[in-house]
Tab-separated table of N, CA and C in Angstrom:
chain	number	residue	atom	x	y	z
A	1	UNK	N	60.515	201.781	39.482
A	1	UNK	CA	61.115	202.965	38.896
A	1	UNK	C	60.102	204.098	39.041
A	2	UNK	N	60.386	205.243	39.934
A	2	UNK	CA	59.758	206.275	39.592
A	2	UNK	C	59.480	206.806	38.389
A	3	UNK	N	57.960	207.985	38.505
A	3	UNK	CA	57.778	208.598	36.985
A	3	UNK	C	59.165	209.076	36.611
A	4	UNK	N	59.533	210.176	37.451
A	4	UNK	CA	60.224	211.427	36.988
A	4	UNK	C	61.231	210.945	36.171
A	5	UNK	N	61.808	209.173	37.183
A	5	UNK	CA	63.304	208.442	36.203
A	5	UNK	C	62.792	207.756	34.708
A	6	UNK	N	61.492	207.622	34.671
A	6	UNK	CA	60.627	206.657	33.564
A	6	UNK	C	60.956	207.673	32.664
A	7	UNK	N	60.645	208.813	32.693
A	7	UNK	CA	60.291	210.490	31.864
A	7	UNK	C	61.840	210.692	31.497
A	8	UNK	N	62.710	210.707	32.626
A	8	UNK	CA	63.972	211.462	31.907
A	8	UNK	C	64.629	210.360	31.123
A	9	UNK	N	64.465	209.230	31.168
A	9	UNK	CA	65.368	207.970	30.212
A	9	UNK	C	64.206	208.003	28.976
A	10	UNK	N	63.131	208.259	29.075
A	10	UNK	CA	62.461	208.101	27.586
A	10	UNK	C	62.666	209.424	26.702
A	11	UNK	N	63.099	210.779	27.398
A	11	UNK	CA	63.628	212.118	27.051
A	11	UNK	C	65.507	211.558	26.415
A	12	UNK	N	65.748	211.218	27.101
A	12	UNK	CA	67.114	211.110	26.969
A	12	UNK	C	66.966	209.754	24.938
A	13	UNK	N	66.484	208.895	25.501
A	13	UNK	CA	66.114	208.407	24.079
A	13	UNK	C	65.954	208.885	23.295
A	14	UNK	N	65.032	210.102	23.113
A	14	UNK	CA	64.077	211.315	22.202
A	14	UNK	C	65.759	212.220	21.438
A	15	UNK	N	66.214	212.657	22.839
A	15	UNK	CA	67.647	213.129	22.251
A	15	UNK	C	68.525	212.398	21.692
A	16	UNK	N	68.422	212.054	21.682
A	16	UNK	CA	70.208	210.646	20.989
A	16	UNK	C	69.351	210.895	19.813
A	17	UNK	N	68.174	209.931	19.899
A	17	UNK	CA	67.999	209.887	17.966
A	17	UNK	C	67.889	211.291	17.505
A	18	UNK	N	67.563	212.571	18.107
A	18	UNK	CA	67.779	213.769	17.699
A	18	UNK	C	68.775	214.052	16.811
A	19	UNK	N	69.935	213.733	17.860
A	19	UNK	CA	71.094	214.176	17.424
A	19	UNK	C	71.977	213.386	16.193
A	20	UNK	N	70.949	212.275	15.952
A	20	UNK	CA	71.846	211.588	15.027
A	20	UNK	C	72.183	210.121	15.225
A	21	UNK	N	72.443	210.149	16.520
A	21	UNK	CA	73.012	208.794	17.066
A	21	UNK	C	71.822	207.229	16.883
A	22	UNK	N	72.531	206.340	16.235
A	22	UNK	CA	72.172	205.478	15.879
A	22	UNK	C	73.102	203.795	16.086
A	23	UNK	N	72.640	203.089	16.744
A	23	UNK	CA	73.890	201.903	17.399
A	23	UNK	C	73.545	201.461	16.149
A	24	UNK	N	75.246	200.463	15.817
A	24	UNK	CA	75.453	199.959	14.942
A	24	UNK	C	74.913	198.796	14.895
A	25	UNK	N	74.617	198.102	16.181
A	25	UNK	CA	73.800	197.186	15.597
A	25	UNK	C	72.181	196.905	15.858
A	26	UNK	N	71.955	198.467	15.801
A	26	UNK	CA	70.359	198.646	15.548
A	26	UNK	C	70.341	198.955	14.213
A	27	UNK	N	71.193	199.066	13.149
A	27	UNK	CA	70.609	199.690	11.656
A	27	UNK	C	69.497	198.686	11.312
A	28	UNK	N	69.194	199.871	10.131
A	28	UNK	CA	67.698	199.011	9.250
A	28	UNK	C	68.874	197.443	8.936
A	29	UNK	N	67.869	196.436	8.414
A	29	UNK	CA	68.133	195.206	7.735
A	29	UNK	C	68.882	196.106	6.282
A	30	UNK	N	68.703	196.733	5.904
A	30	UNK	CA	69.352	197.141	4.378
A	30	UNK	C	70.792	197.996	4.509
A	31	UNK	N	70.433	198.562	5.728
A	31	UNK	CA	71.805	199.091	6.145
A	31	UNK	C	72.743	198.163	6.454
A	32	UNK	N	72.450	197.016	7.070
A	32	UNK	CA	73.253	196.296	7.853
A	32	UNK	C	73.705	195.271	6.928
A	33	UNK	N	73.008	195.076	5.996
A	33	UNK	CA	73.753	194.501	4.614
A	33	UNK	C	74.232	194.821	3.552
A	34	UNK	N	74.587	196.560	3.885
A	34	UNK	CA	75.360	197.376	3.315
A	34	UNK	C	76.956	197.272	3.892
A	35	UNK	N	76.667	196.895	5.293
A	35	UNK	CA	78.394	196.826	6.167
A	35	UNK	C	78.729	195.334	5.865
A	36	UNK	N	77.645	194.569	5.990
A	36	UNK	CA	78.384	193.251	5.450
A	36	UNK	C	78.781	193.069	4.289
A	37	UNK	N	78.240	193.587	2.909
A	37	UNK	CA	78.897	193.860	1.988
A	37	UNK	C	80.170	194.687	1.863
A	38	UNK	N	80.488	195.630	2.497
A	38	UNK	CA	81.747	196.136	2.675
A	38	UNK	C	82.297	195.347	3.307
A	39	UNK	N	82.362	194.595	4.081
A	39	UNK	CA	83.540	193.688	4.535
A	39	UNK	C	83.647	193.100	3.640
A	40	UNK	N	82.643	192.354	2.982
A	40	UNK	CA	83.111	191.056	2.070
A	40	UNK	C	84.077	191.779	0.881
A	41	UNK	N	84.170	193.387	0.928
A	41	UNK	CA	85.133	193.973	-0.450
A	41	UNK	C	87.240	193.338	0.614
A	42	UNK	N	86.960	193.483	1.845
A	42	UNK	CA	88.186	193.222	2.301
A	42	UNK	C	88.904	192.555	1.567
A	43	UNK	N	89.929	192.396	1.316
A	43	UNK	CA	91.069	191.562	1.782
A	43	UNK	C	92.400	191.998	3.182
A	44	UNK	N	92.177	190.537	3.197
A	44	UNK	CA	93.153	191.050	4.515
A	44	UNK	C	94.286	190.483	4.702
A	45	UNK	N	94.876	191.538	4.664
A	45	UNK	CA	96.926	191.269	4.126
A	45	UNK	C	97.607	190.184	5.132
A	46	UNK	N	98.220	189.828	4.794
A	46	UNK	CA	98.945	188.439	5.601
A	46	UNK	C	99.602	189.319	6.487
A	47	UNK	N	99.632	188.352	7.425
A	47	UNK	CA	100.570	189.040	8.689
A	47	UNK	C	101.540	188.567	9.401
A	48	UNK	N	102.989	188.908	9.664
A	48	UNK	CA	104.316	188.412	9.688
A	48	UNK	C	104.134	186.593	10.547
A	49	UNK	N	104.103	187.028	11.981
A	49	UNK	CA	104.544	185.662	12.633
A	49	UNK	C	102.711	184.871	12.965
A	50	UNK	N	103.366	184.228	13.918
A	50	UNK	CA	101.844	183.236	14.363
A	50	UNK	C	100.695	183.934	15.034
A	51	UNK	N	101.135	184.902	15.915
A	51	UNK	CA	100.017	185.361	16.685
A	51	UNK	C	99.250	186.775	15.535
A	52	UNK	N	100.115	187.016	14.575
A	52	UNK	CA	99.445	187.930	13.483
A	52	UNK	C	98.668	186.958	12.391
A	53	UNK	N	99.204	185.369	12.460
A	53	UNK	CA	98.294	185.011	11.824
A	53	UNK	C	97.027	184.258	12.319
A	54	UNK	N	97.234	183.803	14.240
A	54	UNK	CA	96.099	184.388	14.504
A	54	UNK	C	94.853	185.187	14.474
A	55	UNK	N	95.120	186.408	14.305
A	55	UNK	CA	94.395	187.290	13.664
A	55	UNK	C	93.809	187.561	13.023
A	56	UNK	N	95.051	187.148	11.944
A	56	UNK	CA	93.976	186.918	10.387
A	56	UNK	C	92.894	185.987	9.944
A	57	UNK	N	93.047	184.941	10.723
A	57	UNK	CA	92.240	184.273	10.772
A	57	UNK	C	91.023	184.094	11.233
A	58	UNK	N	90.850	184.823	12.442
A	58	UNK	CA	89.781	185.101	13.270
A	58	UNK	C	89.152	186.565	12.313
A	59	UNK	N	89.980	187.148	12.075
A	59	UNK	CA	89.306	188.474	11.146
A	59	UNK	C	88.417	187.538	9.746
A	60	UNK	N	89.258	187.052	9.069
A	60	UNK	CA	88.801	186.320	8.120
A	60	UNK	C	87.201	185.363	8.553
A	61	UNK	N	87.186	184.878	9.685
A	61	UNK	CA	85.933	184.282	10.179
A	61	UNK	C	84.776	185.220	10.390
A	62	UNK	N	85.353	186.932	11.441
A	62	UNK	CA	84.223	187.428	11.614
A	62	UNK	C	84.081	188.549	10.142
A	63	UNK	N	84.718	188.828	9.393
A	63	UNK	CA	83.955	189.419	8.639
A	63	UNK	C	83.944	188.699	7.232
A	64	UNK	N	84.136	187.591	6.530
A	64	UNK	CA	83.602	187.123	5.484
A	64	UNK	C	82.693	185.548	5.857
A	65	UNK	N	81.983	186.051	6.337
A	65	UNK	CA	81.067	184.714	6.726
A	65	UNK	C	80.433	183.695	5.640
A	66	UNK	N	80.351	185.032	4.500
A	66	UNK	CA	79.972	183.992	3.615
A	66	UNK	C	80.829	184.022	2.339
A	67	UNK	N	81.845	184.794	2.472
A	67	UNK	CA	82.684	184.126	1.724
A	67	UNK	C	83.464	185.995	1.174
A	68	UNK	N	84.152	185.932	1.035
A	68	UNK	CA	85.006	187.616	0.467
A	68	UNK	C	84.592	187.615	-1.608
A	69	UNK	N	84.781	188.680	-1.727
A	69	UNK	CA	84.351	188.713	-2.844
A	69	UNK	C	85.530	188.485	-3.882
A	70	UNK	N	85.591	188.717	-5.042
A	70	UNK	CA	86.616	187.752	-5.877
A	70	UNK	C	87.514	189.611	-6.513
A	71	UNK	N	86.620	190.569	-6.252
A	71	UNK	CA	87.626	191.653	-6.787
A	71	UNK	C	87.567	192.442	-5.360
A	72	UNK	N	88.110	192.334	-4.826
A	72	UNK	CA	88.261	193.407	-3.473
A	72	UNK	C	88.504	194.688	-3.207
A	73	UNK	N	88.306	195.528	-3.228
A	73	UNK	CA	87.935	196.953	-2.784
A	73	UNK	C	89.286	198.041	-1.740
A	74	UNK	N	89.114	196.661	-0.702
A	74	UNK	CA	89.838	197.339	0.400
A	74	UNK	C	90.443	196.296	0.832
A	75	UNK	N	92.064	196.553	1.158
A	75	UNK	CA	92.918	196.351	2.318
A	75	UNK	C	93.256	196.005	3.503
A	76	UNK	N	93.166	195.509	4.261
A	76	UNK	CA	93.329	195.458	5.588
A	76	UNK	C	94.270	195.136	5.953
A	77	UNK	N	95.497	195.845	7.096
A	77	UNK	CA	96.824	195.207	7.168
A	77	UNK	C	96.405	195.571	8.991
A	78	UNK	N	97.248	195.163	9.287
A	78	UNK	CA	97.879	195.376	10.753
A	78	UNK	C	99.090	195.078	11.350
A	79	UNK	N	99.316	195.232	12.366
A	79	UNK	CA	100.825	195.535	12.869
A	79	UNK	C	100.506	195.267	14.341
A	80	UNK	N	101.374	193.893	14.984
A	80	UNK	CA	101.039	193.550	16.068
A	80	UNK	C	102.397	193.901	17.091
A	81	UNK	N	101.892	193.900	18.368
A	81	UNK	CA	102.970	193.806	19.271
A	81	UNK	C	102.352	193.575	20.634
A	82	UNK	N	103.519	192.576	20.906
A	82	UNK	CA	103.097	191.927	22.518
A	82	UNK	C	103.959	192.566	23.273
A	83	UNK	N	103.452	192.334	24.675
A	83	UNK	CA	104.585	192.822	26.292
A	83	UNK	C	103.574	191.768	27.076
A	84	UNK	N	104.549	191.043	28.218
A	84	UNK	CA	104.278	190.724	28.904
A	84	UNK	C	104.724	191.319	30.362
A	85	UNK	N	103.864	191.454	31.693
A	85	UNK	CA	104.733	191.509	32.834
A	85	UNK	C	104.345	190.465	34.039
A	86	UNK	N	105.418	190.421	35.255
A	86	UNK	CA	104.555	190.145	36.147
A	86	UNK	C	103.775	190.559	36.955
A	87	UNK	N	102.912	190.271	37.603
A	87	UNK	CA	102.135	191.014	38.597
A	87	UNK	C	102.292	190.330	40.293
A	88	UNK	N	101.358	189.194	40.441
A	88	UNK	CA	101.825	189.029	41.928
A	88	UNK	C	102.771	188.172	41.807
A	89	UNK	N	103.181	188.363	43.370
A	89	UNK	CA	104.295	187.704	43.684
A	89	UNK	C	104.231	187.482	45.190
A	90	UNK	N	105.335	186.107	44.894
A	90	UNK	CA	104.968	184.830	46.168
A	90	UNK	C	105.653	185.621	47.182
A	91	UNK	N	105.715	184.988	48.664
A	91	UNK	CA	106.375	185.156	49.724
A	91	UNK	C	108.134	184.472	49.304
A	92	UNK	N	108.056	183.682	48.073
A	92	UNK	CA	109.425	183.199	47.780
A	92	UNK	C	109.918	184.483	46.529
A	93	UNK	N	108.817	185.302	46.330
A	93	UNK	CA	109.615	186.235	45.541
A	93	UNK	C	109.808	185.314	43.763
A	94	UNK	N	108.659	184.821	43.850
A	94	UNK	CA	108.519	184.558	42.628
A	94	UNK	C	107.327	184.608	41.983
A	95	UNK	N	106.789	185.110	40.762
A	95	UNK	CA	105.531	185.600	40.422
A	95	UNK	C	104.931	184.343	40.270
A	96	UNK	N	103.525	184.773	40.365
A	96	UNK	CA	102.642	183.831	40.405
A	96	UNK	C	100.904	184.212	39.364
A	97	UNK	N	101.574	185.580	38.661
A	97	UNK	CA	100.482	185.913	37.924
A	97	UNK	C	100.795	186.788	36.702
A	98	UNK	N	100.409	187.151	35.365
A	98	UNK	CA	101.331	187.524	34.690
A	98	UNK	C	99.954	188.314	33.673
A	99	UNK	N	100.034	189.536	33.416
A	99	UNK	CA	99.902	190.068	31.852
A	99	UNK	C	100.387	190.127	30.836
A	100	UNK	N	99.620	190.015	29.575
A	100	UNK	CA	99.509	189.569	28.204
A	100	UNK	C	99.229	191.126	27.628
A	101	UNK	N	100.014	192.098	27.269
A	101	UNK	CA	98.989	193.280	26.255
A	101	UNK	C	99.382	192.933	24.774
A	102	UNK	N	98.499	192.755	23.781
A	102	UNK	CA	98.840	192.933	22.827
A	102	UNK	C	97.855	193.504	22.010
A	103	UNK	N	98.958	194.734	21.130
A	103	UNK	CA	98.581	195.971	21.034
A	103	UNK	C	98.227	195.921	18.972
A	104	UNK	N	97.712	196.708	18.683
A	104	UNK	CA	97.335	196.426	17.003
A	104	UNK	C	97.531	197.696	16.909
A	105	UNK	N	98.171	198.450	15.386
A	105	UNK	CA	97.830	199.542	14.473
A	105	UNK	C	97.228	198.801	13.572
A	106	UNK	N	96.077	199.494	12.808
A	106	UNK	CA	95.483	198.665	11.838
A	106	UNK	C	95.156	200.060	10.756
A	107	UNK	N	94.814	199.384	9.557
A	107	UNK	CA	94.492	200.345	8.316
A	107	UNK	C	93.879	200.131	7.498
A	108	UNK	N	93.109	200.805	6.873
A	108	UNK	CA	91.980	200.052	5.898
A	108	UNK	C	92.558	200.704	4.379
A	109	UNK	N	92.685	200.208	3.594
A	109	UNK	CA	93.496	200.774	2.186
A	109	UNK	C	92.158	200.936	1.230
A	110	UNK	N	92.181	201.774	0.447
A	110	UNK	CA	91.406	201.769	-0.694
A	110	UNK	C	92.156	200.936	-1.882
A	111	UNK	N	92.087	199.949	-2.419
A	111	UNK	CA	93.170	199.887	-4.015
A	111	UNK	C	92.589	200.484	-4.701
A	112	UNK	N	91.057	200.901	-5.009
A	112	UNK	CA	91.004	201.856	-5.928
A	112	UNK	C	91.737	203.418	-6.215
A	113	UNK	N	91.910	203.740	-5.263
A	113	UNK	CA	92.890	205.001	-5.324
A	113	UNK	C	93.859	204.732	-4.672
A	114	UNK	N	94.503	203.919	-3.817
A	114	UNK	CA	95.865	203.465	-3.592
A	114	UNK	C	96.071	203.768	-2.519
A	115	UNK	N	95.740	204.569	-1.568
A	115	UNK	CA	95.665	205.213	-0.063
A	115	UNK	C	94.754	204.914	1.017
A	116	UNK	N	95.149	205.226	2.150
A	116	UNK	CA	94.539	204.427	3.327
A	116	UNK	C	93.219	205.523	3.591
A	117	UNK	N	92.349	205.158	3.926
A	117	UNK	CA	90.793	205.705	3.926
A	117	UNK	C	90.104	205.422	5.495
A	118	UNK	N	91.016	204.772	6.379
A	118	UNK	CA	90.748	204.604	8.177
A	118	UNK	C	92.117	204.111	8.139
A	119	UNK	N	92.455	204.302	9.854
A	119	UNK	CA	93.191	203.749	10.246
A	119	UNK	C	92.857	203.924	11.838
A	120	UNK	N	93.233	203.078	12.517
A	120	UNK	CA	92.914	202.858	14.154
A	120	UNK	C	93.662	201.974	15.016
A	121	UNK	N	93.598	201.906	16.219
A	121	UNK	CA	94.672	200.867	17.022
A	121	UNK	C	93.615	200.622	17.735
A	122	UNK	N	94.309	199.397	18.387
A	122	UNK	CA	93.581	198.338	18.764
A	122	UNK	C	94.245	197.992	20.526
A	123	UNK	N	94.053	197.558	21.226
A	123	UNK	CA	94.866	196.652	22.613
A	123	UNK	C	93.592	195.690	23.396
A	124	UNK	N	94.621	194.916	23.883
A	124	UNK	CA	94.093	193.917	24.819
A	124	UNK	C	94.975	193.403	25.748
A	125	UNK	N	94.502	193.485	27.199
A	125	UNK	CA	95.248	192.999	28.347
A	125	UNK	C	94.610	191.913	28.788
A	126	UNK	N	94.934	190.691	28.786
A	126	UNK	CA	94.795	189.738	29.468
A	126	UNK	C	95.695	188.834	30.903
A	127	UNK	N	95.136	188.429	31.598
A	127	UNK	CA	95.800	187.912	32.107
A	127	UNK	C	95.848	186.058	33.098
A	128	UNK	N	97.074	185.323	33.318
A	128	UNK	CA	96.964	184.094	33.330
A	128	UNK	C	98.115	184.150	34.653
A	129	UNK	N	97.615	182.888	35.219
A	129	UNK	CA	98.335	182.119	36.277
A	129	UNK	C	99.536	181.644	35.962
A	130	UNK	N	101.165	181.784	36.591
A	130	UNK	CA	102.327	181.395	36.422
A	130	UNK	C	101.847	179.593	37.390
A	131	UNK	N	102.209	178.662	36.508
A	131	UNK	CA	101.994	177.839	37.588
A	131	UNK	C	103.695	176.736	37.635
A	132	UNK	N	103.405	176.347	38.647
A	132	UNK	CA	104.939	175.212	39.031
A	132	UNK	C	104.999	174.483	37.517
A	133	UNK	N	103.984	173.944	36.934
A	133	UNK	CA	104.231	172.956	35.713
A	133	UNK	C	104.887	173.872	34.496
A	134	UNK	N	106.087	173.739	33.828
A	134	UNK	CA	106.108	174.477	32.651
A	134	UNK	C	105.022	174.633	31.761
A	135	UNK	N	104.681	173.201	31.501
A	135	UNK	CA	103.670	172.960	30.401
A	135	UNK	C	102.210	173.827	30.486
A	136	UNK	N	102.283	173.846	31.882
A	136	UNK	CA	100.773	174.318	32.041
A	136	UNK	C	100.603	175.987	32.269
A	137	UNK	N	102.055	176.514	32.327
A	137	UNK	CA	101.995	177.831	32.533
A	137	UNK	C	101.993	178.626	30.680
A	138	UNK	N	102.720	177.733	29.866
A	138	UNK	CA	102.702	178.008	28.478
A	138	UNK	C	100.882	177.762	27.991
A	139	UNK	N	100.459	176.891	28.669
A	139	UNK	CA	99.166	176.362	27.611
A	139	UNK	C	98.479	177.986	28.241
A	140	UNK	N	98.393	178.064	29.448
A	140	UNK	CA	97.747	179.032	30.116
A	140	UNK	C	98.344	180.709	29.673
A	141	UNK	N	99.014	180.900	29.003
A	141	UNK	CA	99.316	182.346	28.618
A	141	UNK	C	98.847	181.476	27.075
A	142	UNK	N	99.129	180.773	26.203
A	142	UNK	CA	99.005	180.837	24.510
A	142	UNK	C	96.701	180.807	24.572
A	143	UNK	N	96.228	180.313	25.691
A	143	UNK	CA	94.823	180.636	26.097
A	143	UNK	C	94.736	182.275	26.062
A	144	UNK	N	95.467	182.767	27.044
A	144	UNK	CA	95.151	184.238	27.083
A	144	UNK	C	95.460	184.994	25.884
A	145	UNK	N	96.077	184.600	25.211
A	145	UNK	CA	96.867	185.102	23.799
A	145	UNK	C	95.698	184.951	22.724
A	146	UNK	N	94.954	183.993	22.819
A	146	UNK	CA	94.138	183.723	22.262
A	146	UNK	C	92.918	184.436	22.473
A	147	UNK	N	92.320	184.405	23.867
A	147	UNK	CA	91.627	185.414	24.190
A	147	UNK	C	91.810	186.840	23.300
A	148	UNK	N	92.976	187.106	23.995
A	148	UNK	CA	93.383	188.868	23.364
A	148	UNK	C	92.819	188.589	21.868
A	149	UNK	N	93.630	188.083	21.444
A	149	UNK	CA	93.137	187.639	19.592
A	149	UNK	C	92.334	188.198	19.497
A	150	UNK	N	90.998	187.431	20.041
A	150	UNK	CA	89.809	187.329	19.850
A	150	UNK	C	88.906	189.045	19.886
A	151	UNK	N	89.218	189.671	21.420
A	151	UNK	CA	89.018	190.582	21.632
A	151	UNK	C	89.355	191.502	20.877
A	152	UNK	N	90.979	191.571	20.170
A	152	UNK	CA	91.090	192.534	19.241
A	152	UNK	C	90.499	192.378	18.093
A	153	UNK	N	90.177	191.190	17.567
A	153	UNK	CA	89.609	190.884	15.982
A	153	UNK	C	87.796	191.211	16.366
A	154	UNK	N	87.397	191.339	17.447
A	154	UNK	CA	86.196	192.165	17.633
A	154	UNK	C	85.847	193.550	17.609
A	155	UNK	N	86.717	194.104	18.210
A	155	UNK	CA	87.026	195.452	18.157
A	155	UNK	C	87.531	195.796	16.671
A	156	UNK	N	88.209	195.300	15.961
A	156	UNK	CA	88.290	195.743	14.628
A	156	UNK	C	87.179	196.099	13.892
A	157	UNK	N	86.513	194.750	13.839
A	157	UNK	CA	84.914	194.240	12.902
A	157	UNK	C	84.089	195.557	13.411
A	158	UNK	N	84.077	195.756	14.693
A	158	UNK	CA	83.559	196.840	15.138
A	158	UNK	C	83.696	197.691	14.834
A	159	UNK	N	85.061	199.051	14.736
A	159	UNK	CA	85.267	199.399	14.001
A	159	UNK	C	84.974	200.076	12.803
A	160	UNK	N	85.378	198.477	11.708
A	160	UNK	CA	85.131	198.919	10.439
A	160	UNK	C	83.682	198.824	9.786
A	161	UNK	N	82.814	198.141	11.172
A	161	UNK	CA	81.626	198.055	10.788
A	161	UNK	C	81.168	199.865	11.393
A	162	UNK	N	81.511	200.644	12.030
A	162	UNK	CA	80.958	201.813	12.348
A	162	UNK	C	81.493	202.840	10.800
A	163	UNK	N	82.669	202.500	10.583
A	163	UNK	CA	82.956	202.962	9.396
A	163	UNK	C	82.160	202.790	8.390
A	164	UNK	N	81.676	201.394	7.601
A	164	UNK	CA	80.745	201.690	6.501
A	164	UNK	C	79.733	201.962	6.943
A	165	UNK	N	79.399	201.697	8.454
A	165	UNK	CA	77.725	202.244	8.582
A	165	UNK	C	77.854	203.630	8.095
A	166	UNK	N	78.516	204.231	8.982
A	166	UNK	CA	78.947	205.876	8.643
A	166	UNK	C	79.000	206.353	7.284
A	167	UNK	N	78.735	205.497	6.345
A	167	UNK	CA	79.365	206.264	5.046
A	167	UNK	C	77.852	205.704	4.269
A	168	UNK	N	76.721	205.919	4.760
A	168	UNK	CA	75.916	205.291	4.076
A	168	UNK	C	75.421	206.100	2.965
A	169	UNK	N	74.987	205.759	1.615
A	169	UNK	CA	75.095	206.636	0.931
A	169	UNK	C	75.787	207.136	0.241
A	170	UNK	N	77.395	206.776	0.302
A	170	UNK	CA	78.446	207.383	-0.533
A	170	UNK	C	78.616	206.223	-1.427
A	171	UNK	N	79.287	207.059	-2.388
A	171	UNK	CA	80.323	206.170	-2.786
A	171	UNK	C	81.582	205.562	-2.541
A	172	UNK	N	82.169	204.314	-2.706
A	172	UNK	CA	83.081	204.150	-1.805
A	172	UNK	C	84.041	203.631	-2.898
């Protein structure tokens, strides 16, 4: 690496923290068990069919690790929706490859004052092999489904972890 590129990426560092900018998962140790304590205020609202309770479940894993607290604070609901399409297709004119999007509105509620205090959406495109076996073309999309899950219940945590970082200092 040249000087001049050594100089402008250690300048460019100098600016970010200037301006404020701080990654969420560089906070101090006291900060960062300020956002895990705000999750643990969650509860997180049940959600209609299987792949919403997917969700909840995987939400429930990444943000109460050690357990949710017994008077909860905040809300969490969401609102799912899938589409599938095909993509390639054979010389017989039958697909052979398929996308998965499934899409989230999500909201963070206060119950102390009764109103929503974030709200954000979420998506994930995955995609899986159509194959000759029924069985194996179902196991192979409820995998990708799962995937997505996963990806969106990361992006949430994410999220709502930039949210309480953001509010450090307040009251909430």
């Amino acid at each position: 690496m040249s000087l001049s590129r050594f100089i402008s990426v250690v300048a460019s560092i100098f600016l970010l923290e200037a301006c404020g900018f701080s990654p969420l998962y560089g906070l101090k140790d006291g900060d960062f068990r300020t956002v895990e304590q705000g999750f643990a205020l969650i509860e997180i609202s049940q959600m209609r069919d299987w792949v919403g309770q997917q969700l909840h479940n995987r939400l429930e894993h990444l943000l109460h690790p050690h357990g949710q607290t017994d008077t909860p604070r905040y809300r969490l609901s969401a609102e799912l929706a899938e589409s599938k399409f095909s993509l390639s297709v054979s010389k017989t004119a039958l697909a052979t490859r398929a996308n998965l999007i499934i899409s989230t509105n999500f909201s963070l509620a206060s119950l102390v004052y009764g109103k929503k205090i974030f709200t954000s959406s979420s998506s994930s495109s995955v995609s899986y092999n159509i194959l000759n076996s029924e069985f194996g073309t179902l196991m192979a999309e409820k995998d990708a489904r799962a995937r997505a899950i996963r990806e969106i219940a990361e992006e949430i945590r994410l999220r709502l972890g930039a949210y309480f970082g953001g509010r450090q200092g307040e009251s909430s």
